[in-house]
């Protein structure tokens, strides 16, 4: 006998007292996983038992921060390093199609892994790409909540954040976002309905799935600052802008001696890094970045990331580094240059230093435009147009214009007064049965 529709989409029942077993489903790259360690730590510190379900390569990253871990299939770095993955890193609408194909190959195994991870959970928190967890939660009768890093609900106020920064007008923006999220689900429909059948749930179309979430007020807490993106007035009930939740530090971390000495040996440098982008020709872009820093007349810290970026040649004023926490590094910079994924853009805002956005794909152009709109940095330089001259000019502008520094500090001060993780904790404890 099939369960009724919406069985676990809403919260209810008697008030629970004490610890709750919480599963966070976090699908994506490093920037899609790291913020959930901070959210998980806050929930853990409040007495709850927290497990993060993420791709297998993130196990050490999560466990080092004292949180439980459950492995999901896919190695995102390997996928994005392949031919199809590199083609998917584009700012055109084809990006959505190509990345959807990558995910679709693993979606059956992903569904099975989320079901396994959810056994024993009493609450599921679901990230933007972890939406299979909503179906699992419904089937297992576990309350669930969205914890999204990008604005996903349709609104008149801006176009779909993961598709374009070009406005289609008030009606067009909403229509484009509704169409994008429905069409984006289409390749997964057979996997989703196969999963629902195994969970004794009726099949559902993508359009009906999203309509139910809206109609029932399924709660979503958005993990970005209302200072950066105020809550759109036309979002449905239950959708709230909580504020950022910051990656949890590794206990006892210390900066490499070479980095500490470099920072002490001269004026604040400029950070350059492309994070989880793998479509970068390492040698070409390393030379370009080093030359741009030289032309701008600044020292630089270049972070390898997934592309292996490094200082080219024997540039004494440019230091190559591996993984260094952005919350420690960015405040020590004169400016930061990066692709403007959600997590790195947030770290730049938090640090209170100017940002130069070099966006390539997905939500990166959206956040890069927010930097410029807030006056916290110059106009973005699209990655596809990046060369040493353009990058040098943008860096020089960022470090020499007082208004960028002043506005970046103002934004950082406002963000510092927010507490996104506590907002989510209150939302959970006010609803939890």
Tab-separated table of C-alpha atoms in Angstrom, residues 89-402:
chain	number	residue	atom	x	y	z
A	89	UNK	CA	32.907	24.379	-17.105
A	90	UNK	CA	31.457	27.089	-19.289
A	91	UNK	CA	29.286	30.106	-18.647
A	92	UNK	CA	26.795	29.124	-21.354
A	93	UNK	CA	23.456	27.375	-20.713
A	94	UNK	CA	25.125	24.197	-22.054
A	95	UNK	CA	26.937	24.031	-18.706
A	96	UNK	CA	23.747	22.874	-17.016
A	97	UNK	CA	23.172	20.179	-19.650
A	98	UNK	CA	26.745	18.873	-19.530
A	99	UNK	CA	26.986	18.804	-15.751
A	100	UNK	CA	23.585	17.134	-15.575
A	101	UNK	CA	24.905	14.330	-17.781
A	102	UNK	CA	27.844	13.805	-15.425
A	103	UNK	CA	25.607	13.569	-12.383
A	104	UNK	CA	23.024	11.393	-14.159
A	105	UNK	CA	25.551	8.590	-14.688
A	106	UNK	CA	25.892	8.234	-10.916
A	107	UNK	CA	22.356	9.021	-9.811
A	108	UNK	CA	21.188	5.446	-9.275
A	109	UNK	CA	24.160	4.720	-7.007
A	110	UNK	CA	23.664	8.108	-5.362
A	111	UNK	CA	20.081	7.219	-4.481
A	112	UNK	CA	21.141	3.917	-2.922
A	113	UNK	CA	23.910	5.606	-0.923
A	114	UNK	CA	21.574	8.282	0.461
A	115	UNK	CA	19.043	5.629	1.515
A	116	UNK	CA	21.798	3.775	3.337
A	117	UNK	CA	23.118	6.952	4.971
A	118	UNK	CA	19.624	7.945	6.123
A	119	UNK	CA	19.069	4.788	8.176
A	120	UNK	CA	18.648	5.912	11.772
A	121	UNK	CA	18.485	9.632	10.901
A	122	UNK	CA	15.775	11.701	12.560
A	123	UNK	CA	16.246	14.817	10.416
A	124	UNK	CA	17.728	15.323	6.947
A	125	UNK	CA	19.268	18.577	5.750
A	126	UNK	CA	19.576	18.624	1.968
A	127	UNK	CA	21.983	20.749	-0.093
A	128	UNK	CA	21.262	22.203	-3.522
A	129	UNK	CA	22.403	19.132	-5.485
A	130	UNK	CA	21.452	16.693	-2.735
A	131	UNK	CA	17.740	16.912	-3.569
A	132	UNK	CA	17.426	13.108	-3.901
A	133	UNK	CA	17.430	13.265	-0.129
A	134	UNK	CA	13.994	14.910	-0.197
A	135	UNK	CA	12.495	11.780	-1.782
A	136	UNK	CA	14.407	9.535	0.627
A	137	UNK	CA	13.184	11.559	3.596
A	138	UNK	CA	9.608	11.341	2.369
A	139	UNK	CA	9.830	7.592	1.885
A	140	UNK	CA	11.436	6.969	5.258
A	141	UNK	CA	9.132	9.481	6.987
A	142	UNK	CA	12.009	11.640	8.164
A	143	UNK	CA	11.491	15.414	8.450
A	144	UNK	CA	13.678	17.307	5.993
A	145	UNK	CA	14.845	20.832	5.306
A	146	UNK	CA	16.779	22.457	2.469
A	147	UNK	CA	20.139	24.057	3.244
A	148	UNK	CA	21.090	25.783	0.009
A	149	UNK	CA	24.187	27.844	-0.810
A	150	UNK	CA	22.730	29.425	-3.959
A	151	UNK	CA	19.339	31.124	-4.463
A	152	UNK	CA	17.246	28.482	-6.233
A	153	UNK	CA	13.639	29.616	-5.810
A	154	UNK	CA	12.181	31.527	-8.773
A	155	UNK	CA	11.919	35.272	-8.269
A	156	UNK	CA	11.140	38.374	-10.270
A	157	UNK	CA	14.175	40.114	-8.777
A	158	UNK	CA	16.954	38.304	-10.643
A	159	UNK	CA	17.411	35.509	-13.220
A	160	UNK	CA	18.376	31.922	-12.272
A	161	UNK	CA	21.633	32.289	-10.333
A	162	UNK	CA	23.216	29.130	-11.753
A	163	UNK	CA	22.327	29.925	-15.368
A	164	UNK	CA	22.890	33.588	-16.234
A	165	UNK	CA	23.227	37.135	-14.912
A	166	UNK	CA	21.177	38.564	-17.767
A	167	UNK	CA	17.749	39.696	-16.601
A	168	UNK	CA	14.734	38.554	-18.601
A	169	UNK	CA	12.423	41.035	-16.880
A	170	UNK	CA	10.219	40.357	-13.882
A	171	UNK	CA	8.004	37.756	-15.561
A	172	UNK	CA	10.848	36.257	-17.573
A	173	UNK	CA	13.125	35.788	-14.570
A	174	UNK	CA	10.513	33.707	-12.736
A	175	UNK	CA	9.613	31.741	-15.851
A	176	UNK	CA	13.259	30.990	-16.656
A	177	UNK	CA	13.942	29.741	-13.117
A	178	UNK	CA	10.861	27.512	-13.082
A	179	UNK	CA	11.756	26.080	-16.481
A	180	UNK	CA	15.404	25.543	-15.523
A	181	UNK	CA	14.695	23.592	-12.355
A	182	UNK	CA	12.053	21.410	-14.045
A	183	UNK	CA	14.137	20.711	-17.156
A	184	UNK	CA	17.184	20.120	-14.967
A	185	UNK	CA	15.350	17.241	-13.271
A	186	UNK	CA	14.256	15.578	-16.507
A	187	UNK	CA	17.359	13.357	-16.999
A	188	UNK	CA	16.895	11.977	-13.467
A	189	UNK	CA	13.193	11.202	-13.720
A	190	UNK	CA	13.483	7.442	-14.194
A	191	UNK	CA	15.968	7.139	-11.305
A	192	UNK	CA	13.772	9.281	-9.073
A	193	UNK	CA	10.618	7.312	-9.764
A	194	UNK	CA	12.492	4.027	-9.425
A	195	UNK	CA	13.665	5.222	-6.020
A	196	UNK	CA	10.149	6.303	-5.074
A	197	UNK	CA	8.750	2.927	-6.087
A	198	UNK	CA	11.286	1.159	-3.847
A	199	UNK	CA	10.255	3.484	-1.028
A	200	UNK	CA	6.556	2.688	-1.631
A	201	UNK	CA	5.818	6.203	-2.876
A	202	UNK	CA	3.823	7.218	-5.966
A	203	UNK	CA	5.691	8.552	-9.022
A	204	UNK	CA	5.996	12.310	-9.396
A	205	UNK	CA	6.870	14.635	-12.269
A	206	UNK	CA	9.508	17.324	-11.728
A	207	UNK	CA	6.889	20.075	-12.072
A	208	UNK	CA	4.635	18.431	-9.514
A	209	UNK	CA	7.571	17.814	-7.180
A	210	UNK	CA	8.497	21.506	-7.006
A	211	UNK	CA	4.854	22.595	-6.843
A	212	UNK	CA	4.334	20.404	-3.776
A	213	UNK	CA	7.391	21.860	-2.052
A	214	UNK	CA	6.092	25.375	-2.664
A	215	UNK	CA	2.498	24.627	-1.703
A	216	UNK	CA	3.430	22.844	1.515
A	217	UNK	CA	5.965	25.433	2.594
A	218	UNK	CA	8.839	22.945	2.676
A	219	UNK	CA	11.488	24.863	4.648
A	220	UNK	CA	14.736	26.031	3.088
A	221	UNK	CA	17.460	27.930	4.928
A	222	UNK	CA	19.749	29.754	2.518
A	223	UNK	CA	23.399	29.891	3.580
A	224	UNK	CA	24.304	33.349	2.338
A	225	UNK	CA	24.098	36.779	3.889
A	226	UNK	CA	21.043	39.016	3.521
A	227	UNK	CA	23.612	41.802	3.211
A	228	UNK	CA	24.817	40.187	-0.008
A	229	UNK	CA	21.454	38.920	-1.337
A	230	UNK	CA	18.374	40.183	0.512
A	231	UNK	CA	15.444	37.747	0.655
A	232	UNK	CA	13.297	38.272	-2.472
A	233	UNK	CA	9.834	39.504	-1.556
A	234	UNK	CA	8.098	36.988	-3.836
A	235	UNK	CA	9.685	33.815	-2.445
A	236	UNK	CA	7.177	31.315	-1.006
A	237	UNK	CA	6.708	30.846	2.704
A	238	UNK	CA	9.342	28.750	4.414
A	239	UNK	CA	12.249	30.085	2.357
A	240	UNK	CA	14.590	32.126	4.551
A	241	UNK	CA	18.000	33.784	4.100
A	242	UNK	CA	19.855	32.622	7.210
A	243	UNK	CA	23.318	34.080	6.709
A	244	UNK	CA	26.593	32.310	6.037
A	245	UNK	CA	27.718	29.214	7.892
A	246	UNK	CA	31.493	29.139	7.857
A	247	UNK	CA	33.748	26.078	7.338
A	248	UNK	CA	34.853	24.555	10.633
A	249	UNK	CA	38.603	25.057	11.314
A	250	UNK	CA	40.855	22.039	11.739
A	251	UNK	CA	41.917	21.872	15.402
A	252	UNK	CA	45.547	22.858	15.882
A	253	UNK	CA	46.136	24.096	12.308
A	254	UNK	CA	49.223	26.257	11.830
A	255	UNK	CA	50.332	28.126	8.685
A	256	UNK	CA	53.376	26.799	6.819
A	257	UNK	CA	56.559	28.552	7.916
A	258	UNK	CA	57.328	29.687	4.363
A	259	UNK	CA	53.924	31.387	4.114
A	260	UNK	CA	54.263	33.071	7.495
A	261	UNK	CA	57.718	34.404	6.597
A	262	UNK	CA	56.539	35.605	3.181
A	263	UNK	CA	53.675	37.574	4.723
A	264	UNK	CA	56.008	39.173	7.282
A	265	UNK	CA	58.592	40.080	4.650
A	266	UNK	CA	56.686	42.780	2.790
A	267	UNK	CA	53.380	44.536	2.126
A	268	UNK	CA	50.150	42.517	1.960
A	269	UNK	CA	50.092	40.441	-1.237
A	270	UNK	CA	47.219	39.632	-3.593
A	271	UNK	CA	45.706	36.153	-3.478
A	272	UNK	CA	44.990	34.320	-6.735
A	273	UNK	CA	43.303	30.915	-6.889
A	274	UNK	CA	40.772	29.109	-9.049
A	275	UNK	CA	39.596	26.572	-6.454
A	276	UNK	CA	37.829	23.514	-7.857
A	277	UNK	CA	38.151	24.608	-11.485
A	278	UNK	CA	39.948	21.893	-13.434
A	279	UNK	CA	39.595	23.282	-16.961
A	280	UNK	CA	42.749	25.335	-16.538
A	281	UNK	CA	45.927	24.822	-18.574
A	282	UNK	CA	48.277	24.805	-15.579
A	283	UNK	CA	51.379	26.112	-17.313
A	284	UNK	CA	49.602	28.784	-19.352
A	285	UNK	CA	47.571	30.205	-16.496
A	286	UNK	CA	50.458	30.028	-14.037
A	287	UNK	CA	52.510	32.179	-16.397
A	288	UNK	CA	49.556	34.525	-16.969
A	289	UNK	CA	48.883	35.018	-13.261
A	290	UNK	CA	52.559	35.573	-12.445
A	291	UNK	CA	52.898	38.109	-15.248
A	292	UNK	CA	49.704	39.912	-14.189
A	293	UNK	CA	50.953	40.256	-10.604
A	294	UNK	CA	54.269	41.612	-11.905
A	295	UNK	CA	52.550	44.159	-14.162
A	296	UNK	CA	50.285	45.273	-11.330
A	297	UNK	CA	53.342	45.836	-9.134
A	298	UNK	CA	52.103	43.655	-6.262
A	299	UNK	CA	53.278	40.591	-4.403
A	300	UNK	CA	51.170	37.473	-4.780
A	301	UNK	CA	50.076	34.263	-3.089
A	302	UNK	CA	48.979	31.701	-5.691
A	303	UNK	CA	46.932	28.723	-4.497
A	304	UNK	CA	47.194	25.463	-6.428
A	305	UNK	CA	43.571	24.301	-6.180
A	306	UNK	CA	42.382	21.469	-8.398
A	307	UNK	CA	44.066	22.993	-11.476
A	308	UNK	CA	47.583	22.958	-9.986
A	309	UNK	CA	48.114	26.696	-10.377
A	310	UNK	CA	51.570	27.883	-9.270
A	311	UNK	CA	54.033	30.755	-9.509
A	312	UNK	CA	55.861	30.582	-12.833
A	313	UNK	CA	59.615	30.681	-13.000
A	314	UNK	CA	61.622	32.150	-10.109
A	315	UNK	CA	59.274	34.940	-9.093
A	316	UNK	CA	60.576	36.051	-5.702
A	317	UNK	CA	57.496	38.156	-4.985
A	318	UNK	CA	55.048	35.313	-5.698
A	319	UNK	CA	54.575	32.354	-3.362
A	320	UNK	CA	52.814	29.112	-4.299
A	321	UNK	CA	50.694	27.458	-1.599
A	322	UNK	CA	48.480	24.413	-1.237
A	323	UNK	CA	45.459	24.183	1.030
A	324	UNK	CA	45.323	27.149	3.412
A	325	UNK	CA	42.088	28.115	5.179
A	326	UNK	CA	40.623	31.201	3.549
A	327	UNK	CA	39.398	32.573	6.860
A	328	UNK	CA	43.045	32.815	7.974
A	329	UNK	CA	44.597	33.831	4.651
A	330	UNK	CA	42.195	36.317	3.065
A	331	UNK	CA	42.244	38.986	5.816
A	332	UNK	CA	46.019	39.187	5.356
A	333	UNK	CA	45.687	40.024	1.646
A	334	UNK	CA	45.483	43.375	-0.160
A	335	UNK	CA	42.866	41.845	-2.478
A	336	UNK	CA	41.682	38.398	-3.552
A	337	UNK	CA	41.274	37.079	-7.096
A	338	UNK	CA	39.167	33.981	-7.633
A	339	UNK	CA	36.355	32.435	-9.656
A	340	UNK	CA	33.668	33.529	-7.167
A	341	UNK	CA	32.054	30.234	-6.284
A	342	UNK	CA	29.643	30.621	-3.385
A	343	UNK	CA	32.087	29.574	-0.652
A	344	UNK	CA	35.101	31.558	-1.862
A	345	UNK	CA	32.999	34.655	-2.553
A	346	UNK	CA	31.680	34.390	1.007
A	347	UNK	CA	35.234	34.162	2.372
A	348	UNK	CA	36.172	37.291	0.435
A	349	UNK	CA	33.201	39.221	1.809
A	350	UNK	CA	34.014	38.037	5.334
A	351	UNK	CA	37.657	39.124	5.055
A	352	UNK	CA	36.758	42.709	4.214
A	353	UNK	CA	39.225	43.035	1.332
A	354	UNK	CA	38.460	43.853	-2.313
A	355	UNK	CA	37.595	40.955	-4.608
A	356	UNK	CA	38.396	40.557	-8.306
A	357	UNK	CA	35.966	38.015	-9.716
A	358	UNK	CA	37.038	35.860	-12.672
A	359	UNK	CA	33.897	33.728	-13.077
A	360	UNK	CA	33.598	30.805	-15.441
A	361	UNK	CA	30.539	28.669	-14.758
A	362	UNK	CA	27.435	27.879	-12.725
A	363	UNK	CA	26.799	30.395	-9.909
A	364	UNK	CA	30.192	32.110	-10.229
A	365	UNK	CA	28.997	34.970	-12.498
A	366	UNK	CA	26.115	35.633	-10.075
A	367	UNK	CA	28.400	36.084	-7.056
A	368	UNK	CA	30.962	38.061	-9.063
A	369	UNK	CA	28.207	40.473	-10.072
A	370	UNK	CA	27.158	40.796	-6.409
A	371	UNK	CA	30.735	41.817	-5.507
A	372	UNK	CA	30.647	44.619	-8.077
A	373	UNK	CA	27.081	45.659	-7.223
A	374	UNK	CA	28.045	46.026	-3.555
A	375	UNK	CA	31.092	48.089	-4.497
A	376	UNK	CA	33.459	45.560	-2.873
A	377	UNK	CA	35.538	45.151	-6.013
A	378	UNK	CA	35.764	46.040	-9.703
A	379	UNK	CA	33.634	44.657	-12.485
A	380	UNK	CA	34.329	40.938	-12.988
A	381	UNK	CA	36.684	39.735	-15.689
A	382	UNK	CA	35.062	36.669	-17.327
A	383	UNK	CA	37.450	33.748	-17.230
A	384	UNK	CA	37.085	33.103	-20.956
A	385	UNK	CA	38.486	36.621	-21.614
A	386	UNK	CA	41.252	36.442	-19.037
A	387	UNK	CA	44.771	37.476	-20.029
A	388	UNK	CA	47.701	39.045	-18.194
A	389	UNK	CA	46.773	42.594	-19.237
A	390	UNK	CA	43.135	42.438	-18.154
A	391	UNK	CA	43.984	40.679	-14.914
A	392	UNK	CA	46.767	43.164	-14.101
A	393	UNK	CA	44.446	46.106	-14.726
A	394	UNK	CA	41.744	44.628	-12.484
A	395	UNK	CA	44.231	43.885	-9.695
A	396	UNK	CA	45.713	47.368	-9.886
A	397	UNK	CA	42.236	48.886	-9.729
A	398	UNK	CA	41.264	46.707	-6.749
A	399	UNK	CA	44.301	47.592	-4.623
A	400	UNK	CA	44.498	51.294	-5.501
A	401	UNK	CA	40.893	52.447	-5.166
A	402	UNK	CA	39.984	53.391	-1.592
